[in-house]
Structures are given as structure tokens and as C-alpha cells.
XYZ file of C-alpha atoms in Angstrom:
208
model
C 98.875 85.412 92.101
C 96.409 88.203 92.791
C 95.246 89.711 96.078
C 92.445 92.145 95.362
C 92.368 93.262 99.000
C 95.999 94.197 99.426
C 98.258 96.865 97.929
C 101.194 94.497 97.433
C 101.831 95.541 93.831
C 102.113 99.177 94.842
C 104.356 98.936 97.833
C 106.798 96.438 96.385
C 107.517 98.676 93.437
C 107.050 102.300 94.470
C 110.060 104.599 94.223
C 109.175 107.508 96.462
C 112.260 109.674 96.198
C 111.763 110.700 92.578
C 108.467 112.394 93.414
C 110.268 114.876 95.611
C 113.409 115.365 93.548
C 111.663 116.328 90.327
C 109.989 119.360 91.868
C 113.111 120.839 93.393
C 115.465 120.522 90.426
C 114.509 122.397 87.240
C 116.631 119.967 85.270
C 116.922 116.440 86.583
C 120.416 115.000 86.250
C 119.940 112.047 83.917
C 123.565 111.601 82.932
C 124.603 109.958 86.188
C 123.788 106.437 87.346
C 121.893 106.543 90.616
C 124.030 105.525 93.582
C 121.324 105.500 96.213
C 118.149 107.199 97.400
C 117.789 110.938 97.109
C 119.355 112.401 100.285
C 116.220 114.460 100.955
C 114.153 111.301 101.479
C 116.926 108.895 102.418
C 115.532 108.552 105.934
C 112.119 107.415 104.705
C 113.680 105.089 102.158
C 115.859 103.439 104.802
C 112.954 103.156 107.262
C 110.907 101.329 104.640
C 113.802 99.075 103.660
C 114.560 98.181 107.275
C 110.890 97.488 108.014
C 110.467 95.165 105.030
C 113.717 93.328 105.724
C 112.758 92.838 109.362
C 109.360 91.414 108.511
C 110.416 89.042 105.725
C 113.822 87.847 106.975
C 112.237 84.718 108.438
C 111.508 83.584 104.841
C 115.044 84.171 103.571
C 115.549 80.516 102.627
C 111.888 79.789 101.906
C 110.716 81.042 98.489
C 107.172 79.712 98.871
C 106.870 81.189 102.338
C 108.023 84.571 101.041
C 105.601 84.463 98.103
C 102.547 83.778 100.231
C 103.439 85.936 103.237
C 105.153 89.006 101.821
C 101.875 90.907 101.888
C 101.814 90.654 105.689
C 105.099 92.522 105.954
C 103.865 95.101 103.485
C 100.728 95.742 105.536
C 102.802 96.292 108.679
C 105.191 98.680 106.960
C 102.325 100.694 105.532
C 101.849 101.996 109.077
C 105.148 103.890 109.021
C 104.421 107.595 109.740
C 105.655 108.985 106.403
C 103.392 106.654 104.398
C 100.326 108.757 105.218
C 101.929 111.758 103.493
C 102.212 109.975 100.137
C 98.489 110.343 99.364
C 98.256 107.024 97.534
C 95.245 106.739 95.235
C 93.613 103.533 93.984
C 92.497 102.954 90.396
C 90.443 99.886 89.612
C 90.332 97.546 86.657
C 87.855 94.681 86.474
C 90.075 92.179 88.285
C 92.841 94.226 89.895
C 93.675 97.520 91.550
C 96.505 99.803 90.502
C 98.021 102.512 92.673
C 99.364 105.944 91.861
C 100.820 108.952 93.634
C 100.207 112.040 91.587
C 103.558 113.533 90.631
C 104.868 116.889 91.743
C 105.929 117.502 88.161
C 103.090 118.260 85.762
C 101.955 117.131 83.290
C 102.568 113.416 83.855
C 103.723 110.618 81.575
C 102.075 107.225 82.201
C 103.061 103.960 80.507
C 101.071 100.702 80.520
C 102.781 97.482 79.431
C 100.117 94.825 78.946
C 96.695 96.412 78.438
C 94.676 93.210 78.684
C 91.470 94.602 77.132
C 90.847 96.666 80.256
C 91.598 100.380 80.587
C 89.297 101.245 83.471
C 92.173 102.338 85.728
C 93.776 104.485 83.046
C 90.480 106.138 82.116
C 89.939 107.108 85.744
C 93.491 108.377 86.114
C 93.127 110.545 82.990
C 90.427 112.505 84.792
C 92.673 113.047 87.825
C 95.709 114.363 85.957
C 96.166 117.830 84.437
C 95.652 118.539 80.763
C 98.699 117.654 78.722
C 99.480 114.408 80.520
C 100.560 111.646 78.145
C 99.521 107.987 78.151
C 101.373 105.263 76.265
C 100.210 101.668 76.095
C 101.787 98.548 74.599
C 100.298 95.115 74.026
C 101.020 92.656 71.185
C 97.295 91.830 70.996
C 96.102 94.879 69.075
C 92.500 93.712 68.600
C 90.388 95.489 71.180
C 93.378 96.968 73.012
C 94.152 99.502 70.306
C 90.572 100.749 70.172
C 90.359 101.070 73.937
C 93.673 102.807 74.522
C 93.597 105.274 71.632
C 90.556 106.946 73.186
C 92.913 108.753 75.550
C 96.499 107.772 74.685
C 98.973 106.372 72.170
C 98.956 102.635 71.468
C 101.913 100.514 70.357
C 101.674 96.845 69.330
C 105.107 96.105 70.781
C 107.560 98.667 72.159
C 106.775 102.019 73.729
C 108.685 105.078 72.604
C 108.559 108.695 73.686
C 110.773 111.758 73.889
C 110.471 112.023 77.662
C 113.106 110.373 79.831
C 111.108 110.821 83.026
C 108.040 108.612 83.513
C 105.704 109.329 86.383
C 104.236 105.827 86.520
C 104.735 102.500 84.754
C 101.986 99.873 85.002
C 103.052 96.337 84.071
C 100.748 93.355 83.625
C 102.774 91.149 81.309
C 101.280 87.726 82.139
C 104.526 86.033 83.290
C 106.713 87.983 80.837
C 107.554 90.334 83.718
C 110.298 87.980 84.906
C 112.376 88.771 81.823
C 111.971 92.477 82.568
C 113.521 92.400 86.061
C 117.115 93.104 84.860
C 115.968 96.388 83.330
C 115.207 97.676 86.837
C 118.529 96.718 88.424
C 120.851 99.523 89.450
C 123.066 100.086 86.437
C 120.601 98.198 84.214
C 119.311 99.291 80.829
C 117.008 101.951 82.254
C 119.935 103.558 84.073
C 122.190 103.159 81.058
C 119.697 105.045 78.889
C 119.044 107.799 81.419
C 115.412 106.764 82.009
C 113.882 107.738 85.351
C 110.831 105.936 86.754
C 109.177 107.787 89.598
C 106.955 104.844 90.517
C 105.702 101.623 89.012
C 103.180 98.849 89.587
C 104.024 95.313 88.518
C 101.770 92.279 88.789
C 103.990 89.253 89.355
C 102.379 85.983 88.254
C 103.016 82.634 89.916
C 104.731 80.329 87.447
């Protein structure tokens, strides 16, 4: 399901505390599994969590109701005072909008899973990031996607690999394959187990 007029993909997935923690620590501690939000932004994290829970609790036993009304709760919680400080920027593809908060650590590392023959958002973001930022894209359909993505980044027909363990943004448009990826993002999941830090990510969730 797509809502071109609402930032649902952004706000469902954004992990705000990493943006602040990376600047303050010269070496981010990757050898420990995260046990909660960074204490320096714990208040904001809890405010957001409480706001979302309050506005969607009525749909707790109603999956369809949650699917079609979650965006309303998101819009209300966007009005929390700290949200204005995040300086969220929009980057447009032909049929969707992706969102990004420029990282406090430079240069950035951006990963796209599912290119879909459209790199408009990435090409705009390239111009907004400092020289040296790295872009990695993966899509099993190499025809067209490889030519588009290699103009500014590294293309992979399947998996994405890089030396960095800190990724500033992950954009996912996997055309229903995203459901199989959910366990990777669980606390203690494979990302945690491999010491991989995602500062923020956008995921388009398709209606099956």
C-alpha cells in the first residue's frame, strides 16, 4: 500500500538515537548488543513510543484497522516538539517519497535494497551529502538497474557488502520480500549479532 501524501515509511522506521551517538563517540561500541535507546535521547524515544502506542492501541486486535489507520497516529506524533529538530528531508522517486536525516557523522553510507529502475531519490541525495559518501544498491534484476546505480554508487545483483559496520540510511523496496527481512531488525537479530548499526531506514511495506 502506498500513501504518497504521508511520511509513514519514514516515521515507522526511523532510529533517531544513532544520529546523536555517532558524533559524540569517536569509536562506536559495536561489540555489545543494544539494550535500549541511547540515554542521551531516551526521553525523545520514549515520548515517540508512548505517542504511537496511545494512538494505535484501539486497533490492537484489528490488523486491517491498524493497516489503514496507522498513518493517522503517525501524523499526530509528528507534532511532538523534538520532531522539528530532526530536519527531515524528502527525496522523491517517480511513485514514492523517501526520507532522510543527514547524519552527524560524515561521510555517509547509504544502502538501497530494491532499486526498481528508479534512482531519482538517490541521485538527489548524492548532491546533498559530502564528497566521499558511499552508495550501495542491490536488486536481482540487473538490466537497467545496474546502469542506473553505477553512475554514482556500487551495484550488486544480490547481496550488499561493505567494510563499514555503520550505515547512515537503508532504503528498502523489496516488493513483498520485506516480510522475510523483519527478523533481521529484531533486538538481538542478525544485524545485532554481526555488529551492524543502522542509524535510520525507510521500508515500504506492501499489502499481501
